[in-house]
Amino acid sequence: MNQASLHRLLSQKGKDSKELFDLRLATNLTLIQKQFFSLYPEERHEKNFKKLLQLLPKLYLERPEALRNQDLQRLKSGNWYQSEKIVGMQLYVEHFNKDLKGLQEKIPYFKKLGVNFLHLMPITTRPKGESDGGYAVNSYLEVDKKYGSKKDLLELTSALRKNGIYLMLDFVVNHTSNEFSWAKKAIKGDKKYQNYYYTYEDFTVPAEFEKTLPEVFPETSPGNFTYIPEMEKWVMTVFNSYQWDLNYTNPEVFLEMLANLVKLTDMGVDVVRFDALAFLWKKIGTISQNLPEAHNLISLFRMCLQVVAPGSILLAEAIVAPTNIVKYFGEGEKRGNECEVAYNASLMALLWNSIATKKTQLLYKSLMHVPPKPKDCTWINYIRCHDDIGLGYENHLIQELGWNPEMHRKFLLDYYCQRLDWSPAKGMLFMYNPKTGDGRITGSAASLLGLEKAIATKNDDLIKESVNKIIMLHGITLAFEGIPLIYAGDEIGTLNDYSFQNDASKKGDSRWVNRPRQDWETISKLEKEDSPQLAIFRTLQKLIKIRKENTVFADHNNLEIYHTGNDHILSLERTHDAKRLLVICNFDENPQVIDSSWIKKLGYFSNGEPLDLVSGEKIALNSALLEVMPYQMLWLMKS
Ligand code: GLC
């Protein structure tokens, strides 16, 4: 039982909000203390621990009453984030409908599609020019003027709450921009704030770090340190040179960041996306990712936030190896006490592998290989986000298939990045590192899945095929356990946006190719004539509706994967009480057959032919084999 479940038990007793806060603090205190002193040894940091104990009630008292009430409702009602009723969308406010007010006007659009969870990309102040899309933060709480005001944000969050729409915002926990107030003071020579970052007088320590630190943006921001002449010091900048890594070995940094985190949730944020959290702790001689101290720190944030604002939860943005991702749900005594939600980056990357290879063996091997998640945690399932697609597969699993990992990755880059004439994909190569041969892929889902090329060549068959692929991949994320997250525009098959190439502050970063503007013109014409865009929109709208109406889709830790004997097929089952739903997908361009006896054994044909919820048709068997058409997805419901 994790800490949240304990709090739920305690909250049934009719106590008032403040008493429940005290109980939560008492319940979490041992863990908080342990984690705090594991990072900040007691001999030196008792004073800081006392500061933390003073901070928590202060933050609680500052929390708006409406949110405190919501916290208690959520505590009582259970793990709301595991519901089948949640379907998400990710978007850049300025690319969607100008600003926060514009976004609010589009609430009816979300409702029409069935979306009730929004991830807004960073909206706080940032440097002019390059800012990594706002991931270089000048402030954690101040809304950038181009999006509107804090009042607009509060109006939006309250409108979203009224409409039953959850909100996720980023907490860029690993770094600030070089214009953040702390960085500015550090540049001016203030030692206190220089200690908020990893700063060094010469390159001796950085050189030690560099021996093992990988490079995140090798093309545009090689190395992990930047020299700041005004400060006459080097500062650690793992991402871009204008993103300064926060020094969490300093407890002051933790305390300030905790206050920022809580204040962010006080604006009505339901899910906090913990950005780049794998990087939170640095140690010479390591790659400084996924370190045990980082996990203690994240859990410490979690345990404190849970005491103050139990209705808000954390999402782990850990785009790391599959076996490392689940660790962000917490292990050992931290199990279920770190992040409630994590990006299912492994599934995402594996789906792209299956499209390119037309095979599912690596998908199966990897899914079977990942340890089960804690029962109170869940995934965000997505086919792509605002970032690149990394090829984070386990090498030994690729090898077990008889493939050479290096060559295999090269094939995938070639397939998606326009190096193979026959490939339908139109993606771009991102951060290719000639030293290591590593590279990642950018491109909108539709362009990567062939729609751009198919439309350009006016090839109707390819258009159809691409539409089916787009629907199938989204369908898998809708059927998997967790929250499906659609990237805005993908619901109408929006193609690559090449306009970033004409913008000096963006042209070095091809991730902008997959961050297109919302195409309201196409949307306004949707219902008027048949088009690939309409086909995608209508089908997703239908699948979302089906998902919300069927409790099998809720995350009851009820997902089973079945081997079918056909390497082109993915099959998984969701169950809840007597309800069962079997998902079957064909990743090949040819029709495929599978033996149906095991499906019969599962009882799908016991009461006549089962209904395929996707096509709305009953599935008849003319032989012992079940035929699945190219890129077809079946959702068979057991009657
Ligand atoms: C995360 C974001 C990415 C950003 C990075 C640095 O990975 O998703 O867009 O560049 O963090 O903040």
XYZ file of C-alpha atoms and ligand atoms in Angstrom:
651
model
C 0.000 0.000 0.000
C 1.519 3.334 -0.974
C 1.303 6.566 1.007
C -1.610 7.909 -1.061
C -3.663 4.823 -0.188
C -2.899 5.345 3.489
C -4.061 8.931 3.215
C -7.226 7.709 1.555
C -7.913 5.358 4.433
C -7.347 8.125 6.941
C -9.502 10.583 5.041
C -12.638 8.445 5.459
C -12.984 9.464 9.085
C -14.786 12.792 8.698
C -11.898 14.922 9.899
C -11.527 18.510 8.713
C -9.026 19.609 6.117
C -6.353 20.851 8.554
C -6.556 17.705 10.688
C -6.111 15.656 7.541
C -3.087 17.730 6.587
C -1.568 16.966 10.000
C -2.319 13.277 9.529
C -0.737 13.239 6.087
C 2.328 14.976 7.423
C 2.581 12.480 10.266
C 2.155 9.567 7.825
C 4.808 10.835 5.421
C 7.236 12.281 7.903
C 9.429 9.219 8.369
C 9.939 8.906 4.633
C 10.454 12.643 4.210
C 13.051 12.657 6.943
C 14.845 9.630 5.586
C 15.006 10.951 2.066
C 15.993 14.433 3.158
C 18.869 13.235 5.322
C 19.984 10.733 2.681
C 20.650 13.719 0.419
C 21.561 16.306 3.031
C 23.368 14.609 5.931
C 21.813 15.282 9.321
C 25.069 16.453 10.943
C 25.119 19.480 8.664
C 21.539 20.002 7.668
C 19.281 19.763 10.688
C 18.556 23.457 10.311
C 17.411 22.972 6.749
C 15.173 20.111 7.779
C 13.522 22.398 10.331
C 13.037 24.936 7.553
C 11.254 22.254 5.547
C 8.978 21.470 8.475
C 8.058 25.132 8.733
C 7.547 25.444 5.024
C 5.015 22.628 4.637
C 2.215 24.066 6.859
C 2.855 27.514 5.388
C 2.372 26.176 1.865
C -0.713 24.295 2.968
C -2.298 27.400 4.467
C -1.603 29.335 1.276
C -3.353 26.754 -0.898
C -6.663 28.099 -2.270
C -9.663 26.671 -0.492
C -11.372 25.405 -3.653
C -8.307 23.306 -4.383
C -8.072 22.049 -0.801
C -11.651 20.823 -1.132
C -10.865 19.243 -4.462
C -7.856 17.538 -2.863
C -10.110 15.845 -0.344
C -12.650 14.781 -2.952
C -9.886 13.277 -5.062
C -8.361 11.524 -2.082
C -11.672 9.893 -1.347
C -12.579 8.984 -4.885
C -9.422 7.001 -5.603
C -6.935 7.028 -8.439
C -8.737 9.359 -10.826
C -5.800 9.246 -13.252
C -6.418 5.550 -13.943
C -9.906 6.137 -15.295
C -10.980 5.075 -18.795
C -12.686 8.454 -19.025
C -9.460 10.439 -19.402
C -8.168 11.255 -22.862
C -5.471 13.869 -23.308
C -4.083 16.336 -25.806
C -0.744 18.091 -25.842
C -0.343 21.510 -27.410
C 1.632 24.719 -27.706
C -0.766 27.484 -26.718
C 0.597 29.893 -29.357
C 0.308 27.266 -32.086
C -3.160 26.209 -31.044
C -5.226 29.353 -30.837
C -2.910 32.260 -30.097
C -3.063 32.602 -26.314
C -4.715 31.398 -23.119
C -7.963 33.218 -23.880
C -7.970 31.729 -27.375
C -7.449 28.311 -25.875
C -10.375 28.763 -23.527
C -12.582 29.552 -26.526
C -11.749 26.150 -27.934
C -13.100 24.140 -25.009
C -16.022 23.055 -27.236
C -13.521 21.572 -29.711
C -11.954 19.419 -27.006
C -15.400 18.313 -25.939
C -16.342 17.437 -29.489
C -13.324 15.196 -29.869
C -13.662 13.845 -26.334
C -10.468 15.303 -24.907
C -10.577 16.143 -21.196
C -6.925 16.378 -20.214
C -4.590 19.048 -21.552
C -0.850 19.319 -21.502
C 0.048 22.915 -22.299
C 3.643 23.413 -23.257
C 5.550 25.967 -21.155
C 3.762 29.292 -20.758
C 6.041 31.034 -18.296
C 8.526 33.801 -19.102
C 11.614 32.846 -21.073
C 14.543 34.515 -22.841
C 13.862 36.291 -26.125
C 15.218 34.343 -29.067
C 16.161 30.761 -28.342
C 14.408 29.317 -25.311
C 13.958 25.622 -26.109
C 10.243 26.284 -26.579
C 10.027 27.773 -23.088
C 11.964 24.969 -21.381
C 14.491 27.658 -20.515
C 12.485 29.301 -17.754
C 12.923 32.867 -16.535
C 10.327 32.170 -13.850
C 8.310 29.195 -12.650
C 5.118 31.109 -12.054
C 4.977 34.248 -14.163
C 2.947 33.872 -17.326
C 4.727 35.124 -20.441
C 2.885 38.122 -21.897
C 2.469 36.472 -25.259
C 0.101 33.962 -23.639
C -1.794 36.525 -21.560
C -1.756 37.183 -17.840
C -1.893 35.208 -14.643
C -5.544 36.216 -14.472
C -6.113 34.575 -17.872
C -4.460 31.422 -16.588
C -6.599 31.357 -13.454
C -9.705 31.968 -15.542
C -8.692 29.156 -17.839
C -7.995 26.686 -15.028
C -11.300 27.464 -13.425
C -13.112 27.063 -16.778
C -11.322 23.774 -17.337
C -12.361 22.552 -13.881
C -15.975 23.504 -14.589
C -15.826 21.524 -17.812
C -14.212 18.486 -16.211
C -10.926 19.011 -18.055
C -7.681 18.206 -16.251
C -4.614 20.356 -16.720
C -0.981 19.328 -16.917
C 1.812 21.915 -16.891
C 5.546 21.539 -16.880
C 7.808 21.991 -13.928
C 11.255 22.384 -15.441
C 12.866 20.962 -12.365
C 16.372 20.313 -13.681
C 17.399 23.732 -14.918
C 16.544 27.407 -15.247
C 17.424 29.778 -18.038
C 20.509 31.970 -17.803
C 18.099 34.904 -17.279
C 16.382 33.460 -14.221
C 16.788 35.775 -11.183
C 19.138 33.288 -9.478
C 21.317 33.027 -12.574
C 21.430 36.807 -12.942
C 22.607 37.184 -9.341
C 25.153 34.428 -9.857
C 26.494 36.220 -12.930
C 26.868 39.389 -10.843
C 29.100 37.446 -8.466
C 26.644 36.524 -5.682
C 28.189 33.360 -4.175
C 24.910 32.219 -2.623
C 23.336 31.968 -6.063
C 26.447 30.624 -7.727
C 25.901 27.699 -5.351
C 22.404 27.240 -6.746
C 24.101 25.954 -9.875
C 27.162 23.839 -10.584
C 29.769 26.551 -11.076
C 33.539 26.067 -11.324
C 36.518 28.422 -11.456
C 38.417 26.311 -13.935
C 37.781 23.291 -16.092
C 39.300 20.666 -13.725
C 36.018 19.346 -12.298
C 34.091 19.827 -15.568
C 36.800 17.810 -17.333
C 36.227 14.971 -14.872
C 32.476 15.119 -15.496
C 32.949 15.228 -19.258
C 34.736 11.876 -19.204
C 31.409 10.102 -18.691
C 28.622 12.609 -19.384
C 26.820 12.021 -22.681
C 25.672 14.951 -24.820
C 21.975 15.714 -25.116
C 22.194 18.157 -28.023
C 25.555 17.298 -29.612
C 24.870 19.234 -32.835
C 23.750 22.532 -31.339
C 25.105 22.435 -27.818
C 28.084 20.122 -27.586
C 29.639 19.531 -24.169
C 27.993 19.947 -20.789
C 29.571 23.166 -19.506
C 29.486 26.794 -20.597
C 31.980 29.513 -19.729
C 30.375 32.704 -18.447
C 32.938 35.503 -18.875
C 31.142 38.004 -16.564
C 31.243 35.425 -13.772
C 34.654 34.100 -14.784
C 33.318 30.647 -14.124
C 32.117 27.542 -15.899
C 28.534 26.467 -15.302
C 27.002 23.071 -15.957
C 24.611 23.215 -18.931
C 23.648 19.663 -19.846
C 20.911 20.707 -22.288
C 21.445 24.021 -24.110
C 24.122 26.498 -23.095
C 21.400 28.869 -21.870
C 19.859 26.198 -19.572
C 21.746 26.087 -16.280
C 21.496 22.869 -14.264
C 20.260 23.392 -10.714
C 22.502 22.171 -7.944
C 20.323 19.941 -5.771
C 23.214 19.055 -3.491
C 22.318 22.457 -2.008
C 19.198 22.014 0.194
C 18.266 25.678 -0.311
C 17.619 24.830 -3.944
C 15.331 21.989 -2.961
C 13.378 24.183 -0.529
C 12.903 26.987 -3.052
C 11.935 24.578 -5.798
C 9.436 22.824 -3.538
C 7.734 26.163 -2.877
C 7.662 26.837 -6.635
C 6.192 23.416 -7.276
C 3.387 23.842 -4.764
C 2.590 27.336 -6.022
C 2.322 25.938 -9.529
C -0.279 23.426 -8.360
C -2.027 26.256 -6.498
C -2.904 27.738 -9.885
C -5.090 24.717 -10.559
C -2.613 22.309 -12.119
C -3.692 18.684 -11.704
C -0.651 16.939 -13.115
C 2.835 18.360 -12.884
C 5.134 17.186 -15.636
C 8.522 16.725 -14.011
C 10.694 17.688 -16.924
C 13.992 15.873 -17.524
C 13.869 14.397 -14.034
C 16.386 11.642 -14.825
C 19.084 14.322 -14.782
C 18.429 15.716 -11.314
C 21.539 14.428 -9.586
C 25.073 14.603 -10.940
C 28.083 12.541 -9.956
C 31.566 12.409 -11.458
C 32.316 9.051 -13.052
C 28.683 8.397 -14.016
C 26.408 9.460 -16.843
C 24.519 11.466 -14.191
C 21.164 10.080 -15.175
C 18.837 7.836 -13.143
C 21.080 8.028 -10.080
C 19.641 6.692 -6.788
C 19.898 10.197 -5.310
C 17.699 11.519 -8.122
C 15.053 8.984 -7.132
C 15.293 10.008 -3.462
C 14.948 13.623 -4.446
C 11.904 13.004 -6.647
C 10.260 10.960 -3.933
C 11.040 13.721 -1.446
C 9.275 16.233 -3.710
C 6.395 13.786 -4.045
C 6.030 13.073 -0.340
C 5.992 16.796 0.451
C 3.594 17.722 -2.352
C 1.281 14.924 -1.272
C 1.095 16.347 2.245
C 0.273 19.851 1.017
C -1.659 19.194 -2.210
C -2.706 15.551 -2.412
C -4.954 16.173 -5.404
C -2.021 16.998 -7.668
C 0.171 14.267 -9.043
C 3.511 13.954 -10.816
C 4.343 12.756 -14.299
C 7.836 11.419 -14.917
C 9.354 12.682 -18.131
C 12.065 10.057 -18.147
C 12.964 9.208 -21.701
C 15.383 6.510 -20.689
C 15.803 2.760 -21.142
C 12.574 0.775 -20.571
C 13.773 -0.894 -17.362
C 14.799 2.487 -15.985
C 11.482 4.192 -16.725
C 9.458 2.014 -14.319
C 11.861 2.963 -11.557
C 10.311 6.432 -11.572
C 7.186 4.898 -10.050
C 9.439 4.169 -7.072
C 11.137 1.001 -5.914
C 11.471 -0.642 -2.510
C 9.953 1.595 0.167
C 9.537 4.282 -2.477
C 7.346 1.931 -4.557
C 4.268 3.860 -5.649
C 5.672 6.899 -3.844
C 7.574 8.623 -6.605
C 5.629 9.621 -9.735
C 2.065 8.405 -10.270
C 2.353 8.668 -14.032
C 5.205 8.166 -16.486
C 5.519 8.568 -20.221
C 5.443 5.178 -21.855
C 8.370 6.184 -24.039
C 9.239 2.537 -24.610
C 5.876 1.706 -26.157
C 6.108 4.845 -28.270
C 9.543 3.995 -29.656
C 8.584 0.347 -30.172
C 5.509 1.259 -32.198
C 7.724 3.194 -34.612
C 10.069 0.228 -34.792
C 7.132 -2.028 -35.637
C 5.901 0.294 -38.377
C 9.315 0.396 -40.044
C 10.033 -3.327 -39.710
C 6.368 -4.345 -40.158
C 7.051 -6.761 -37.335
C 6.207 -6.908 -33.665
C 8.838 -9.211 -32.134
C 10.871 -6.425 -30.530
C 7.654 -4.910 -29.202
C 6.691 -8.217 -27.595
C 10.152 -8.910 -26.226
C 10.419 -5.459 -24.704
C 6.912 -5.372 -23.239
C 7.493 -8.780 -21.633
C 10.874 -7.669 -20.349
C 9.769 -4.566 -18.448
C 8.971 -5.252 -14.772
C 5.325 -4.621 -13.861
C 4.425 -1.145 -12.685
C 3.051 -0.579 -9.152
C -0.720 -0.967 -9.166
C -1.478 2.650 -8.241
C 0.641 4.065 -11.050
C -0.142 4.481 -14.680
C 1.250 5.410 -18.092
C 0.824 8.235 -20.496
C 0.601 6.507 -23.843
C 1.409 8.492 -26.922
C 2.727 7.937 -30.392
C 4.795 11.083 -30.467
C 5.153 14.326 -28.569
C 6.792 17.709 -29.169
C 10.225 16.107 -28.927
C 12.163 13.822 -31.196
C 11.668 10.068 -31.312
C 14.666 8.367 -29.754
C 15.575 4.781 -30.475
C 15.851 3.705 -26.839
C 15.580 -0.047 -27.242
C 17.490 -2.563 -25.174
C 20.462 -3.707 -27.276
C 20.424 -7.252 -25.953
C 16.806 -7.683 -27.057
C 17.664 -6.512 -30.569
C 20.531 -8.986 -30.549
C 18.274 -11.814 -29.398
C 16.353 -11.300 -32.630
C 19.541 -11.872 -34.552
C 19.884 -8.224 -35.525
C 22.878 -5.962 -35.063
C 21.737 -3.078 -32.812
C 23.868 -0.484 -34.561
C 22.766 -1.525 -38.039
C 19.181 -1.817 -36.886
C 19.160 1.744 -35.573
C 20.792 2.893 -38.779
C 18.017 1.228 -40.741
C 15.376 3.001 -38.650
C 17.033 6.381 -39.164
C 17.269 5.680 -42.894
C 13.645 4.547 -43.043
C 12.238 7.594 -41.272
C 14.672 10.280 -42.425
C 14.248 10.054 -46.188
C 17.300 7.975 -46.974
C 15.355 5.116 -48.547
C 13.407 5.812 -51.711
C 10.820 3.168 -51.007
C 10.022 4.369 -47.511
C 6.750 6.311 -47.239
C 8.057 8.260 -44.218
C 9.064 11.911 -44.367
C 10.962 12.666 -41.212
C 14.142 14.542 -40.382
C 17.320 13.426 -38.727
C 17.795 15.018 -35.319
C 21.039 15.440 -33.371
C 22.988 12.942 -35.388
C 26.235 12.318 -33.552
C 28.895 11.093 -35.956
C 31.082 10.168 -32.964
C 28.592 7.563 -31.800
C 26.350 7.075 -34.845
C 23.377 7.931 -32.627
C 20.578 9.993 -33.998
C 16.916 10.648 -33.371
C 13.905 11.311 -35.566
C 11.640 14.314 -35.926
C 8.465 14.668 -37.943
C 4.722 14.842 -37.442
C 2.929 11.533 -36.952
C 1.149 11.843 -40.288
C 4.321 12.666 -42.233
C 6.239 9.841 -40.561
C 3.384 7.494 -41.371
C 3.374 8.341 -45.055
C 0.544 10.836 -45.476
C 2.734 13.692 -46.716
C 4.316 11.603 -49.446
C 1.017 9.949 -50.341
C -0.738 13.301 -50.773
C 2.192 14.767 -52.738
C 2.181 11.813 -55.124
C -1.650 11.728 -55.210
C -1.533 8.043 -54.402
C -4.957 7.070 -53.057
C -3.879 3.624 -51.902
C -1.003 5.084 -49.944
C -3.295 7.726 -48.470
C -5.626 5.012 -47.249
C -2.760 2.975 -45.881
C -1.351 5.965 -44.062
C -4.728 6.870 -42.565
C -5.058 3.298 -41.311
C -1.607 3.446 -39.736
C -2.426 6.742 -38.013
C -5.643 5.287 -36.635
C -4.054 2.007 -35.583
C -1.213 3.617 -33.646
C -3.544 6.028 -31.879
C -5.938 3.142 -31.279
C -3.204 1.221 -29.467
C -2.559 4.159 -27.168
C -6.301 4.419 -26.525
C -6.519 0.733 -25.706
C -3.393 0.462 -23.571
C -3.442 0.916 -19.808
C -3.021 4.577 -18.944
C -3.863 8.006 -20.281
C -3.774 8.362 -24.069
C -2.218 11.649 -25.154
C -2.780 12.961 -28.660
C -0.503 15.646 -30.048
C -2.701 18.535 -31.221
C -3.168 18.319 -34.954
C -2.566 14.589 -35.160
C -6.323 14.101 -34.835
C -6.586 15.589 -38.334
C -3.351 14.147 -39.703
C -1.441 17.438 -39.760
C 1.747 17.240 -41.823
C 5.242 18.520 -41.094
C 5.621 22.257 -40.628
C 8.803 23.410 -42.359
C 8.372 27.092 -41.455
C 10.859 26.776 -38.565
C 13.630 26.791 -41.155
C 13.002 30.514 -41.729
C 13.149 31.441 -38.055
C 16.628 32.129 -36.699
C 15.634 31.129 -33.162
C 14.288 27.772 -34.310
C 16.138 26.637 -37.388
C 18.806 24.726 -35.451
C 16.176 22.543 -33.820
C 14.223 20.315 -36.208
C 11.798 19.308 -33.451
C 9.872 22.376 -34.623
C 8.942 20.437 -37.762
C 6.606 18.369 -35.585
C 5.071 21.297 -33.726
C 2.660 22.592 -36.382
C -0.008 25.229 -35.971
C -3.519 23.973 -35.385
C -5.180 23.992 -38.796
C -8.544 25.561 -38.004
C -9.295 26.044 -41.660
C -9.193 22.311 -42.318
C -11.158 21.730 -39.126
C -13.877 24.163 -40.231
C -14.262 22.248 -43.505
C -14.101 18.809 -41.918
C -17.750 17.891 -42.073
C -18.218 19.269 -45.595
C -16.470 16.640 -47.687
C -14.775 13.277 -47.343
C -11.065 13.620 -46.752
C -8.260 11.722 -45.022
C -8.414 14.370 -42.283
C -12.085 13.719 -41.701
C -11.536 9.955 -41.669
C -8.887 10.308 -38.966
C -10.899 12.782 -36.896
C -14.131 10.804 -37.041
C -12.489 7.509 -36.203
C -10.509 8.909 -33.290
C -13.628 10.625 -32.016
C -15.446 7.296 -32.178
C -12.638 5.334 -30.508
C -12.434 7.895 -27.715
C -16.163 7.561 -27.133
C -15.908 3.769 -27.041
C -13.029 3.943 -24.595
C -14.928 6.226 -22.255
C -17.996 3.987 -22.297
C -16.171 0.781 -21.385
C -14.593 0.240 -17.983
C -12.228 -2.409 -19.393
C -10.132 0.485 -20.609
C -9.540 1.818 -17.088
C -6.155 0.924 -15.694
C -7.013 -1.907 -13.325
C -3.594 -3.413 -14.010
C -5.499 -5.620 -16.372
C -3.449 -5.836 -19.517
C -2.383 -9.168 -20.938
C -0.200 -9.602 -24.015
C -0.744 -12.616 -26.265
C 1.676 -14.181 -28.706
C -0.208 -15.098 -31.843
C 2.495 -16.956 -33.752
C 2.416 -14.290 -36.465
C 5.283 -11.794 -36.274
C 3.288 -8.990 -37.891
C 0.550 -8.988 -35.295
C 0.172 -7.358 -31.896
C -2.489 -8.724 -29.618
C -3.413 -7.648 -26.140
C -6.380 -8.056 -23.888
C -8.035 -5.789 -21.341
C -10.335 -7.268 -18.727
C -12.489 -5.969 -15.925
C -14.746 -8.257 -13.915
C -16.538 -10.339 -16.567
C -15.779 -7.853 -19.344
C -13.073 -8.687 -21.867
C -11.740 -6.878 -24.871
C -9.192 -8.262 -27.288
C -7.096 -5.904 -29.384
C -5.530 -7.285 -32.553
C -3.390 -5.150 -34.873
C -1.663 -5.956 -38.128
C 1.589 -4.046 -38.727
C 2.056 -5.467 -42.201
C 1.101 -4.092 -45.597
C -0.416 -7.470 -46.501
C -3.367 -9.240 -44.935
C -2.247 -11.593 -42.177
C -3.874 -14.592 -40.584
C -3.711 -15.921 -37.058
C -4.868 -19.156 -35.530
C -8.216 -18.504 -33.889
C -8.319 -21.445 -31.493
C -6.789 -19.514 -28.585
C -9.261 -16.686 -29.136
C -12.061 -19.223 -28.967
C -10.520 -20.681 -25.820
C -10.647 -17.233 -24.260
C -14.389 -17.399 -24.858
C -14.762 -14.731 -27.535
C -16.926 -16.940 -29.721
C -18.869 -18.663 -26.916
C -21.981 -16.521 -27.325
C -21.893 -16.151 -31.082
C -19.691 -13.899 -33.120
C -17.948 -11.146 -31.193
C -18.452 -7.509 -32.077
C -15.502 -5.499 -33.359
C -16.053 -2.134 -31.708
C -13.871 -0.360 -34.277
C -15.856 -1.318 -37.381
C -19.103 -1.960 -35.524
C -19.315 -5.322 -37.276
C -19.480 -8.876 -35.992
C -16.432 -10.953 -36.782
C -17.201 -14.212 -38.528
C -14.734 -17.056 -38.900
C -14.824 -18.958 -42.166
C -11.985 -21.242 -41.171
C -9.713 -21.902 -38.212
C -7.910 -18.702 -39.111
C -8.736 -15.095 -38.384
C -7.748 -12.697 -41.127
C -6.562 -9.199 -40.283
C -6.251 -6.650 -43.068
C -3.194 -4.391 -43.542
C -2.936 -1.943 -40.639
C -6.295 -3.026 -39.361
C -7.067 -2.813 -35.660
C -9.779 -4.973 -34.131
C -11.301 -4.333 -30.727
C -13.186 -7.571 -30.104
C -15.682 -7.395 -27.277
C -16.592 -10.620 -25.522
C -20.341 -10.846 -25.303
C 12.430 17.719 -21.896
C 11.517 18.415 -22.884
C 12.354 18.934 -24.019
C 13.386 19.876 -23.495
C 14.202 19.245 -22.360
C 15.001 20.268 -21.637
O 13.048 16.609 -22.430
O 10.533 17.524 -23.324
O 11.542 19.559 -24.980
O 14.261 20.227 -24.524
O 13.370 18.624 -21.413
O 14.175 21.055 -20.817
